[in-house]
Coordinates of N, CA and C in Angstrom, one line a residue:
M33 N 11.0 -61.8 6.7 CA 12.3 -61.2 6.5 C 12.8 -61.3 5.0
S34 N 12.3 -62.4 4.4 CA 12.7 -62.6 3.0 C 12.1 -61.4 2.1
D35 N 10.9 -61.0 2.5 CA 10.3 -59.9 1.7 C 11.2 -58.6 1.9
I36 N 11.6 -58.3 3.1 CA 12.5 -57.2 3.3 C 13.8 -57.3 2.6
G37 N 14.4 -58.5 2.6 CA 15.6 -58.7 1.8 C 15.4 -58.5 0.3
D38 N 14.3 -59.0 -0.2 CA 14.0 -58.9 -1.6 C 13.8 -57.4 -2.0
W39 N 13.1 -56.7 -1.1 CA 12.9 -55.2 -1.3 C 14.3 -54.5 -1.3
F40 N 15.1 -54.9 -0.3 CA 16.4 -54.2 -0.2 C 17.3 -54.4 -1.4
R41 N 17.3 -55.7 -1.9 CA 18.1 -56.0 -3.1 C 17.6 -55.4 -4.3
S42 N 16.3 -55.0 -4.3 CA 15.7 -54.4 -5.5 C 16.1 -53.0 -5.7
I43 N 16.6 -52.3 -4.6 CA 17.0 -50.9 -4.7 C 18.3 -50.8 -5.6
P44 N 18.3 -49.9 -6.5 CA 19.5 -49.8 -7.3 C 20.8 -49.6 -6.4
A45 N 21.9 -50.0 -7.0 CA 23.1 -50.2 -6.2 C 23.6 -49.0 -5.3
I46 N 23.7 -47.9 -6.0 CA 24.3 -46.7 -5.3 C 23.3 -46.3 -4.2
T47 N 22.0 -46.2 -4.6 CA 21.0 -45.8 -3.6 C 21.0 -46.8 -2.4
R48 N 21.2 -48.1 -2.7 CA 21.1 -49.1 -1.7 C 22.2 -48.9 -0.7
Y49 N 23.5 -48.7 -1.2 CA 24.6 -48.5 -0.2 C 24.4 -47.2 0.6
W50 N 23.9 -46.2 -0.1 CA 23.7 -44.9 0.6 C 22.6 -45.1 1.7
F51 N 21.5 -45.7 1.3 CA 20.4 -46.0 2.2 C 20.9 -46.8 3.4
A52 N 21.6 -47.9 3.2 CA 22.1 -48.7 4.2 C 23.0 -48.0 5.2
A53 N 23.9 -47.1 4.7 CA 24.8 -46.4 5.5 C 24.0 -45.4 6.4
T54 N 23.0 -44.8 5.8 CA 22.2 -43.8 6.5 C 21.3 -44.5 7.6
V55 N 21.1 -45.8 7.5 CA 20.5 -46.5 8.6 C 21.5 -47.0 9.6
A56 N 22.6 -47.5 9.1 CA 23.6 -48.2 10.0 C 24.3 -47.2 10.9
V57 N 24.8 -46.1 10.4 CA 25.6 -45.2 11.2 C 24.7 -44.6 12.4
P58 N 23.5 -44.1 12.1 CA 22.7 -43.6 13.3 C 22.4 -44.8 14.3
L59 N 22.3 -46.0 13.8 CA 22.0 -47.1 14.7 C 23.3 -47.4 15.6
V60 N 24.4 -47.3 15.0 CA 25.7 -47.5 15.7 C 25.8 -46.5 16.9
G61 N 25.5 -45.2 16.5 CA 25.5 -44.2 17.5 C 24.4 -44.3 18.6
K62 N 23.2 -44.8 18.1 CA 22.1 -45.0 19.1 C 22.4 -46.1 20.1
L63 N 23.1 -47.1 19.6 CA 23.4 -48.3 20.5 C 24.6 -48.0 21.3
G64 N 25.3 -46.9 21.1 CA 26.5 -46.6 21.9 C 27.7 -47.4 21.5
L65 N 27.7 -48.0 20.4 CA 28.9 -48.8 19.9 C 30.1 -47.9 19.7
I66 N 29.8 -46.7 19.1 CA 30.7 -45.6 18.9 C 30.1 -44.3 19.4
S67 N 30.8 -43.5 20.1 CA 30.2 -42.3 20.6 C 29.8 -41.4 19.4
P68 N 28.6 -40.9 19.4 CA 28.1 -40.0 18.3 C 29.0 -38.7 18.2
A69 N 29.8 -38.4 19.2 CA 30.7 -37.3 19.1 C 31.7 -37.4 18.0
Y70 N 32.0 -38.6 17.6 CA 32.9 -38.9 16.5 C 32.3 -38.8 15.1
F71 N 31.0 -38.6 15.1 CA 30.3 -38.6 13.8 C 30.1 -37.2 13.2
F72 N 30.1 -36.2 14.1 CA 29.8 -34.8 13.7 C 31.0 -34.2 12.9
L73 N 30.6 -33.2 12.0 CA 31.6 -32.5 11.3 C 32.0 -31.3 12.1
W74 N 33.1 -31.4 12.9 CA 33.6 -30.3 13.6 C 34.9 -29.8 12.9
P75 N 34.9 -28.6 12.4 CA 36.0 -28.1 11.6 C 37.4 -28.2 12.3
E76 N 37.4 -27.9 13.6 CA 38.7 -28.0 14.3 C 39.2 -29.4 14.3
A77 N 38.3 -30.4 14.6 CA 38.8 -31.8 14.6 C 39.2 -32.3 13.3
F78 N 38.5 -31.8 12.2 CA 38.8 -32.3 10.9 C 40.1 -31.6 10.3
L79 N 40.2 -30.3 10.6 CA 41.3 -29.6 10.0 C 42.6 -29.7 10.8
Y80 N 42.5 -29.7 12.1 CA 43.7 -29.6 12.9 C 44.0 -30.9 13.6
R81 N 43.0 -31.8 13.8 CA 43.3 -33.1 14.4 C 43.4 -34.2 13.4
F82 N 43.1 -33.9 12.2 CA 43.2 -34.8 11.1 C 42.3 -36.0 11.2
Q83 N 41.1 -35.7 11.8 CA 40.0 -36.7 11.8 C 39.2 -36.7 10.5
I84 N 39.9 -37.3 9.5 CA 39.4 -37.1 8.1 C 38.1 -37.9 7.8
W85 N 37.7 -38.7 8.7 CA 36.4 -39.5 8.5 C 35.2 -38.6 8.7
R86 N 35.3 -37.5 9.4 CA 34.1 -36.7 9.8 C 33.2 -36.3 8.7
P87 N 33.7 -35.8 7.6 CA 32.8 -35.4 6.5 C 32.0 -36.6 6.0
I88 N 32.5 -37.8 6.1 CA 31.8 -39.0 5.7 C 30.7 -39.4 6.7
T89 N 31.1 -39.5 7.9 CA 30.2 -39.9 9.0 C 29.1 -38.8 9.2
A90 N 29.4 -37.5 9.0 CA 28.4 -36.5 9.2 C 27.4 -36.5 8.0
T91 N 27.7 -37.2 6.9 CA 26.8 -37.3 5.8 C 25.8 -38.4 6.1
F92 N 26.2 -39.4 6.9 CA 25.3 -40.6 7.1 C 24.6 -40.5 8.5
Y93 N 25.2 -39.8 9.4 CA 24.7 -39.8 10.8 C 23.5 -38.8 11.0
F94 N 22.6 -39.2 11.8 CA 21.5 -38.3 12.3 C 21.1 -38.7 13.7
P95 N 21.1 -37.7 14.6 CA 20.8 -38.1 16.0 C 19.3 -38.4 16.2
V96 N 19.0 -39.7 16.1 CA 17.6 -40.2 16.2 C 17.1 -40.2 17.7
G97 N 16.0 -39.6 18.0 CA 15.5 -39.5 19.3 C 14.0 -39.2 19.3
P98 N 13.4 -39.0 20.4 CA 11.9 -38.7 20.4 C 11.6 -37.5 19.7
G99 N 12.4 -36.5 19.7 CA 12.1 -35.2 19.0 C 12.6 -35.2 17.5
T100 N 13.4 -36.1 17.1 CA 13.9 -36.1 15.7 C 13.6 -37.3 14.9
G101 N 13.0 -38.3 15.5 CA 12.8 -39.6 14.8 C 11.9 -39.4 13.6
F102 N 10.8 -38.7 13.7 CA 10.0 -38.5 12.5 C 10.7 -37.8 11.4
L103 N 11.4 -36.7 11.7 CA 12.2 -36.0 10.7 C 13.2 -36.9 10.0
Y104 N 13.8 -37.7 10.8 CA 14.8 -38.7 10.2 C 14.1 -39.7 9.3
L105 N 13.0 -40.2 9.6 CA 12.3 -41.2 8.8 C 11.7 -40.5 7.5
V106 N 11.2 -39.3 7.6 CA 10.8 -38.6 6.5 C 11.9 -38.4 5.4
N107 N 13.0 -38.0 5.9 CA 14.2 -37.7 5.0 C 14.8 -39.0 4.5
L108 N 14.7 -40.1 5.3 CA 15.1 -41.4 4.8 C 14.2 -41.9 3.6
Y109 N 12.9 -41.6 3.8 CA 12.0 -41.9 2.7 C 12.3 -41.0 1.4
F110 N 12.6 -39.8 1.6 CA 13.0 -38.9 0.5 C 14.2 -39.5 -0.2
L111 N 15.2 -39.9 0.6 CA 16.4 -40.5 0.0 C 16.1 -41.7 -0.9
Y112 N 15.3 -42.6 -0.3 CA 14.9 -43.8 -1.1 C 14.2 -43.4 -2.3
Q113 N 13.2 -42.6 -2.2 CA 12.3 -42.3 -3.3 C 13.1 -41.6 -4.5
Y114 N 13.7 -40.5 -4.2 CA 14.2 -39.6 -5.2 C 15.6 -40.1 -5.7
S115 N 16.4 -40.7 -4.9 CA 17.6 -41.3 -5.3 C 17.4 -42.4 -6.3
T116 N 16.4 -43.3 -5.9 CA 16.0 -44.4 -6.7 C 15.5 -43.9 -8.1
R117 N 14.6 -42.8 -8.1 CA 14.1 -42.3 -9.3 C 15.1 -41.7 -10.2
L118 N 16.1 -41.1 -9.6 CA 17.2 -40.5 -10.5 C 18.1 -41.6 -11.0
E119 N 18.4 -42.6 -10.1 CA 19.4 -43.6 -10.6 C 18.7 -44.5 -11.6
T120 N 17.4 -44.7 -11.6 CA 16.8 -45.6 -12.6 C 16.1 -44.8 -13.7
G121 N 16.2 -43.4 -13.6 CA 15.6 -42.6 -14.6 C 16.6 -41.9 -15.4
A122 N 17.0 -40.7 -15.1 CA 17.9 -39.9 -15.8 C 19.3 -40.5 -15.9
F123 N 19.7 -41.3 -14.9 CA 21.0 -41.9 -14.8 C 20.9 -43.4 -15.0
D124 N 19.9 -43.9 -15.6 CA 19.8 -45.3 -15.9 C 20.9 -45.8 -16.8
G125 N 21.6 -46.8 -16.3 CA 22.7 -47.3 -17.1 C 24.0 -46.5 -17.1
R126 N 24.0 -45.4 -16.2 CA 25.1 -44.5 -16.1 C 25.4 -44.3 -14.6
P127 N 25.7 -45.4 -13.9 CA 26.0 -45.2 -12.5 C 27.2 -44.3 -12.2
A128 N 28.2 -44.3 -13.1 CA 29.4 -43.5 -12.8 C 29.0 -42.0 -12.8
D129 N 28.1 -41.6 -13.8 CA 27.6 -40.3 -13.8 C 26.8 -39.9 -12.6
Y130 N 26.0 -40.9 -12.1 CA 25.2 -40.6 -10.9 C 26.1 -40.5 -9.7
L131 N 27.1 -41.3 -9.6 CA 28.1 -41.3 -8.5 C 28.8 -40.0 -8.5
F132 N 29.2 -39.5 -9.7 CA 29.9 -38.2 -9.8 C 29.0 -37.1 -9.3
M133 N 27.7 -37.1 -9.7 CA 26.8 -36.1 -9.2 C 26.7 -36.1 -7.6
L134 N 26.7 -37.2 -7.0 CA 26.7 -37.3 -5.6 C 28.0 -36.8 -5.0
L135 N 29.1 -37.1 -5.6 CA 30.4 -36.6 -5.1 C 30.5 -35.1 -5.3
F136 N 30.1 -34.6 -6.4 CA 30.1 -33.1 -6.6 C 29.3 -32.4 -5.6
N137 N 28.0 -32.9 -5.4 CA 27.2 -32.3 -4.4 C 27.7 -32.4 -3.0
W138 N 28.3 -33.6 -2.7 CA 28.8 -33.8 -1.3 C 30.0 -32.9 -1.1
I139 N 30.9 -32.8 -2.0 CA 32.1 -31.9 -1.8 C 31.6 -30.5 -1.6
C140 N 30.7 -30.0 -2.4 CA 30.1 -28.6 -2.2 C 29.5 -28.5 -0.8
I141 N 28.8 -29.5 -0.3 CA 28.1 -29.4 1.0 C 29.2 -29.5 2.1
V142 N 30.2 -30.3 1.9 CA 31.2 -30.4 3.0 C 31.9 -29.0 3.1
I143 N 32.3 -28.4 2.0 CA 32.9 -27.1 2.0 C 32.0 -26.1 2.7
T144 N 30.8 -26.1 2.3 CA 29.8 -25.2 2.9 C 29.7 -25.5 4.4
G145 N 29.6 -26.7 4.8 CA 29.5 -27.1 6.2 C 30.7 -26.7 7.0
L146 N 31.9 -26.8 6.5 CA 33.0 -26.3 7.2 C 33.0 -24.8 7.4
A147 N 32.6 -24.1 6.3 CA 32.5 -22.6 6.4 C 31.4 -22.1 7.3
M148 N 30.3 -22.9 7.4 CA 29.2 -22.4 8.2 C 29.0 -23.2 9.5
D149 N 29.9 -24.0 9.8 CA 29.9 -24.8 11.0 C 28.6 -25.7 11.1
M150 N 28.3 -26.3 9.9 CA 27.2 -27.3 9.9 C 27.7 -28.6 10.3
Q151 N 27.2 -29.2 11.3 CA 27.7 -30.4 11.9 C 27.2 -31.7 11.3
L152 N 26.0 -31.6 10.7 CA 25.3 -32.8 10.1 C 25.0 -32.5 8.6
L153 N 25.3 -33.4 7.7 CA 25.2 -33.2 6.3 C 24.2 -34.1 5.6
M154 N 23.4 -34.9 6.4 CA 22.5 -35.9 5.8 C 21.4 -35.2 5.0
I155 N 20.7 -34.3 5.6 CA 19.6 -33.6 5.0 C 20.0 -32.8 3.8
P156 N 21.1 -32.0 3.8 CA 21.5 -31.2 2.6 C 21.8 -32.1 1.4
L157 N 22.5 -33.2 1.6 CA 22.7 -34.1 0.5 C 21.5 -34.7 -0.1
I158 N 20.6 -35.1 0.7 CA 19.3 -35.7 0.3 C 18.5 -34.6 -0.5
M159 N 18.5 -33.4 0.0 CA 17.8 -32.3 -0.6 C 18.4 -31.9 -2.0
S160 N 19.7 -32.0 -2.1 CA 20.4 -31.7 -3.3 C 19.9 -32.7 -4.4
V161 N 19.8 -34.0 -4.1 CA 19.4 -35.0 -5.0 C 17.9 -34.8 -5.4
L162 N 17.1 -34.5 -4.4 CA 15.7 -34.2 -4.6 C 15.5 -33.0 -5.6
Y163 N 16.3 -32.0 -5.4 CA 16.3 -30.8 -6.2 C 16.6 -31.1 -7.7
V164 N 17.6 -31.9 -7.9 CA 18.0 -32.3 -9.3 C 16.8 -33.1 -9.9
W165 N 16.3 -34.0 -9.2 CA 15.1 -34.8 -9.7 C 14.0 -33.8 -10.1
A166 N 13.7 -32.9 -9.2 CA 12.6 -32.0 -9.4 C 12.8 -31.1 -10.6
Q167 N 14.0 -30.7 -10.9 CA 14.3 -29.9 -12.0 C 14.3 -30.7 -13.3
L168 N 14.7 -31.9 -13.3 CA 14.7 -32.7 -14.5 C 13.2 -33.1 -14.8
N169 N 12.3 -33.0 -13.8 CA 10.9 -33.4 -14.0 C 10.0 -32.2 -13.6
R170 N 10.5 -31.0 -13.9 CA 9.9 -29.8 -13.3 C 8.4 -29.6 -13.7
D171 N 7.9 -30.1 -14.8 CA 6.5 -29.9 -15.2 C 5.7 -31.1 -14.8
M172 N 6.2 -32.1 -14.2 CA 5.4 -33.2 -13.7 C 4.5 -32.8 -12.6
I173 N 3.3 -33.2 -12.6 CA 2.4 -32.9 -11.5 C 2.6 -33.9 -10.4
V174 N 2.9 -33.5 -9.2 CA 3.2 -34.4 -8.1 C 2.1 -34.2 -7.0
S175 N 1.9 -35.2 -6.2 CA 0.9 -35.1 -5.1 C 1.7 -35.2 -3.8
F176 N 1.4 -34.3 -3.0 CA 2.1 -34.3 -1.6 C 1.0 -34.7 -0.6
W177 N 1.4 -34.6 0.6 CA 0.5 -35.0 1.7 C -0.8 -34.1 1.7
F178 N -1.8 -34.7 2.2 CA -3.1 -34.0 2.3 C -3.7 -33.7 1.0
G179 N -3.3 -34.4 -0.1 CA -3.9 -34.2 -1.4 C -3.5 -33.0 -2.2
T180 N -2.5 -32.3 -1.7 CA -2.0 -31.1 -2.4 C -1.3 -31.5 -3.7
R181 N -1.5 -30.8 -4.8 CA -0.9 -31.1 -6.1 C -0.3 -29.9 -6.6
F182 N 0.9 -30.0 -7.2 CA 1.6 -28.9 -7.8 C 2.7 -29.4 -8.7
K183 N 3.4 -28.6 -9.4 CA 4.5 -29.0 -10.3 C 5.7 -29.4 -9.5
A184 N 6.5 -30.3 -10.0 CA 7.6 -30.9 -9.3 C 8.7 -29.8 -9.0
C185 N 8.7 -28.8 -9.8 CA 9.8 -27.8 -9.6 C 9.6 -27.1 -8.3
Y186 N 8.4 -27.1 -7.7 CA 8.1 -26.4 -6.4 C 8.4 -27.4 -5.3
L187 N 8.6 -28.7 -5.5 CA 8.7 -29.7 -4.5 C 9.8 -29.4 -3.5
P188 N 11.0 -29.0 -3.9 CA 12.1 -28.8 -2.9 C 11.7 -27.7 -1.9
W189 N 11.0 -26.7 -2.4 CA 10.6 -25.6 -1.5 C 9.5 -25.9 -0.6
V190 N 8.6 -26.8 -1.1 CA 7.5 -27.3 -0.2 C 8.1 -28.1 0.9
I191 N 9.0 -29.0 0.6 CA 9.6 -29.9 1.6 C 10.5 -29.0 2.5
L192 N 11.1 -28.0 2.1 CA 11.8 -27.1 3.0 C 10.9 -26.6 4.1
G193 N 9.7 -26.1 3.7 CA 8.8 -25.6 4.6 C 8.2 -26.7 5.5
F194 N 8.0 -27.9 4.9 CA 7.5 -29.0 5.7 C 8.5 -29.5 6.7
N195 N 9.8 -29.7 6.3 CA 10.8 -30.1 7.3 C 10.9 -29.1 8.4
Y196 N 10.8 -27.8 8.1 CA 10.9 -26.8 9.1 C 9.8 -26.9 10.1
I197 N 8.6 -27.2 9.6 CA 7.4 -27.4 10.5 C 7.6 -28.5 11.5
I198 N 8.2 -29.6 11.0 CA 8.3 -30.8 11.8 C 9.6 -30.9 12.6
G199 N 10.4 -29.8 12.5 CA 11.5 -29.8 13.4 C 12.9 -29.7 12.7
G200 N 12.9 -29.4 11.4 CA 14.2 -29.3 10.8 C 14.7 -27.9 10.8
S201 N 15.8 -27.7 10.1 CA 16.4 -26.4 10.0 C 16.4 -25.9 8.5
V202 N 15.9 -24.7 8.3 CA 15.8 -24.2 7.0 C 17.1 -24.1 6.3
I203 N 18.2 -23.9 7.1 CA 19.5 -23.8 6.5 C 19.9 -25.1 5.8
N204 N 19.7 -26.2 6.5 CA 20.0 -27.5 5.9 C 19.4 -27.7 4.5
E205 N 18.1 -27.5 4.5 CA 17.3 -27.6 3.3 C 17.7 -26.6 2.2
L206 N 18.0 -25.4 2.6 CA 18.3 -24.3 1.7 C 19.7 -24.6 1.1
I207 N 20.7 -25.1 1.9 CA 22.0 -25.4 1.3 C 21.9 -26.5 0.3
G208 N 21.0 -27.5 0.7 CA 20.8 -28.7 -0.3 C 20.2 -28.2 -1.6
N209 N 19.2 -27.3 -1.5 CA 18.6 -26.8 -2.7 C 19.6 -26.0 -3.6
L210 N 20.4 -25.2 -2.9 CA 21.4 -24.4 -3.6 C 22.5 -25.2 -4.3
V211 N 22.9 -26.2 -3.6 CA 23.9 -27.1 -4.2 C 23.3 -27.9 -5.3
G212 N 22.1 -28.4 -5.2 CA 21.4 -29.1 -6.3 C 21.3 -28.2 -7.5
H213 N 20.9 -26.9 -7.2 CA 20.8 -25.9 -8.3 C 22.1 -25.7 -9.0
L214 N 23.2 -25.6 -8.2 CA 24.5 -25.4 -8.8 C 24.9 -26.6 -9.8
Y215 N 24.6 -27.8 -9.3 CA 24.9 -28.9 -10.2 C 24.0 -28.9 -11.5
F216 N 22.7 -28.6 -11.3 CA 21.8 -28.6 -12.4 C 22.2 -27.5 -13.4
F217 N 22.5 -26.3 -12.9 CA 22.9 -25.2 -13.7 C 24.1 -25.5 -14.6
L218 N 25.2 -26.0 -13.9 CA 26.4 -26.3 -14.6 C 26.3 -27.5 -15.6
M219 N 25.5 -28.5 -15.2 CA 25.4 -29.7 -16.0 C 24.4 -29.5 -17.2
F220 N 23.3 -28.8 -16.9 CA 22.2 -28.7 -17.9 C 21.9 -27.3 -18.4
R221 N 21.6 -26.4 -17.5 CA 21.1 -25.1 -18.0 C 22.2 -24.3 -18.7
Y222 N 23.4 -24.2 -18.1 CA 24.4 -23.4 -18.8 C 24.8 -23.9 -20.2
P223 N 25.1 -25.2 -20.3 CA 25.4 -25.7 -21.6 C 24.3 -25.6 -22.6
M224 N 23.0 -25.9 -22.2 CA 21.9 -26.0 -23.1 C 21.3 -24.7 -23.4
D225 N 20.9 -24.0 -22.4 CA 20.1 -22.8 -22.5 C 21.0 -21.5 -22.9
L226 N 22.2 -21.5 -22.3 CA 23.0 -20.3 -22.5 C 24.2 -20.6 -23.5
G227 N 24.2 -21.8 -24.0 CA 25.3 -22.1 -25.0 C 26.7 -22.1 -24.5
G228 N 26.8 -22.3 -23.2 CA 28.2 -22.3 -22.6 C 28.8 -23.7 -22.7
R229 N 30.0 -23.7 -22.2 CA 30.8 -25.0 -22.2 C 30.2 -25.9 -21.0
N230 N 30.5 -27.1 -21.1 CA 30.1 -28.1 -20.1 C 31.3 -28.2 -19.1
F231 N 31.1 -27.6 -17.9 CA 32.1 -27.6 -16.9 C 32.2 -28.9 -16.1
L232 N 31.2 -29.7 -16.2 CA 31.1 -30.9 -15.4 C 31.1 -32.1 -16.3
S233 N 32.0 -33.0 -16.1 CA 32.1 -34.3 -16.8 C 32.6 -35.3 -15.8
T234 N 32.1 -36.5 -16.0 CA 32.5 -37.6 -15.0 C 34.0 -37.9 -15.2
P235 N 34.7 -38.0 -14.1 CA 36.2 -38.3 -14.2 C 36.4 -39.7 -14.8
Q236 N 37.5 -39.9 -15.4 CA 37.8 -41.1 -16.0 C 37.9 -42.2 -15.0
F237 N 38.5 -41.9 -13.8 CA 38.6 -43.0 -12.8 C 37.3 -43.6 -12.4
L238 N 36.2 -42.8 -12.4 CA 34.9 -43.4 -12.1 C 34.4 -44.2 -13.3
L239 N 34.7 -43.8 -14.5 CA 34.2 -44.6 -15.6 C 34.9 -46.0 -15.7
I240 N 36.1 -46.1 -15.3 CA 36.8 -47.4 -15.4 C 36.9 -48.1 -14.1
W241 N 36.4 -47.5 -13.0 CA 36.4 -48.1 -11.7 C 35.5 -49.4 -11.7
P242 N 36.0 -50.5 -11.1 CA 35.2 -51.7 -11.2 C 33.9 -51.6 -10.5
V243 N 33.7 -50.8 -9.5 CA 32.5 -50.7 -8.8 C 31.6 -49.6 -9.5
S244 N 31.8 -49.4 -10.8 CA 30.8 -48.5 -11.5 C 29.5 -49.2 -11.6
F245 N 29.4 -50.5 -11.2 CA 28.1 -51.2 -11.1 C 27.4 -51.7 -12.3
S246 N 27.9 -51.3 -13.5 CA 27.3 -51.9 -14.7 C 28.3 -51.6 -15.9
P247 N 28.3 -52.5 -16.9 CA 29.2 -52.4 -18.0 C 28.9 -51.2 -18.8
S248 N 27.7 -50.6 -18.7 CA 27.4 -49.4 -19.5 C 27.8 -48.1 -18.8
A249 N 28.6 -48.2 -17.8 CA 28.9 -47.0 -17.0 C 29.8 -46.0 -17.8
S250 N 30.3 -46.5 -18.9 CA 31.2 -45.6 -19.7 C 30.5 -44.5 -20.4
A251 N 29.2 -44.5 -20.4 CA 28.5 -43.3 -21.0 C 28.8 -42.1 -20.3
S252 N 28.9 -41.0 -20.9 CA 29.3 -39.7 -20.3 C 28.2 -38.7 -20.3
S253 N 28.5 -37.5 -19.7 CA 27.4 -36.6 -19.4 C 26.6 -36.1 -20.6
P254 N 27.1 -36.1 -21.9 CA 26.3 -35.6 -23.0 C 25.0 -36.4 -23.1
L255 N 25.0 -37.7 -22.7 CA 23.8 -38.5 -22.7 C 22.8 -37.9 -21.7
L256 N 23.3 -37.4 -20.6 CA 22.4 -36.8 -19.6 C 21.7 -35.5 -20.2
L257 N 22.5 -34.8 -21.0 CA 21.9 -33.6 -21.7 C 20.8 -34.0 -22.6
S258 N 21.0 -35.2 -23.3 CA 20.0 -35.7 -24.2 C 18.8 -36.1 -23.4
F259 N 18.9 -36.7 -22.3 CA 17.8 -37.1 -21.5 C 17.0 -35.8 -21.1
F260 N 17.7 -34.8 -20.6 CA 17.1 -33.6 -20.2 C 16.3 -32.9 -21.4
A261 N 16.9 -33.0 -22.6 CA 16.2 -32.3 -23.7 C 15.0 -33.1 -24.1
D262 N 14.9 -34.4 -23.9 CA 13.8 -35.3 -24.4 C 12.8 -35.5 -23.3
S263 N 13.0 -35.0 -22.1 CA 12.0 -35.3 -21.0 C 10.7 -34.6 -21.3
R264 N 9.6 -35.3 -20.9 CA 8.2 -34.8 -21.1 C 7.4 -34.9 -19.8
L265 N 6.2 -34.3 -19.9 CA 5.3 -34.3 -18.8 C 4.8 -35.7 -18.5
C266 N 4.6 -36.0 -17.2 CA 4.0 -37.2 -16.7 C 3.5 -36.9 -15.2
T267 N 2.7 -37.8 -14.7 CA 2.1 -37.6 -13.4 C 2.4 -38.8 -12.5
K268 N 3.0 -38.5 -11.3 CA 3.2 -39.6 -10.3 C 3.0 -39.0 -8.9
N269 N 2.8 -40.0 -8.0 CA 2.7 -39.6 -6.6 C 4.1 -39.4 -6.0
V270 N 4.2 -38.5 -5.1 CA 5.5 -38.3 -4.3 C 5.6 -39.4 -3.3

């Protein structure tokens, strides 16, 4: 148990809390401590019954069962791997910026979920983070299952097809990829490649918030632009 505890404490703070919630909420539903019906994002319940917790629980909940358990574990692995890589890579020392990225992606996914009647948001948010990582490391050669190798920029689309094969929904992965692309375009591509203004910047309340997790959280998005400009090729396993 101490090894598991040490591993869990070694996960960077934001990813650790996200990972823990994505394990705890499905477990609560599986054990019947709270009815899973309260976890889904139902527009009528959220908009007209003021059940304002539903966008949050729908982000962490996944109905784990014989037909969905493997899909859940695979996406939990993706969460751990790519959130950790982003938090300790491009956003290293800038937890407020990373938290802002998650909030931006989450808000876009919630709005899309309400418009399209998407009841679960776990996979779209994970895919949005994976997409951002893949674009920041687009020329990196990654290895996927069965020894396949390709550039990281193709990884979100490979996983979209993989999740579909093992029982996922193309819509969930597609929405995640599109939201991740929106963040990446507004934060990096539009300001750098097209010379446009930077529409996204971390709000001040996140920069001064005590749970920004590190004293260096006051760094702002221009440092992320610098990271993107200086990134180079490397090879890692997925």
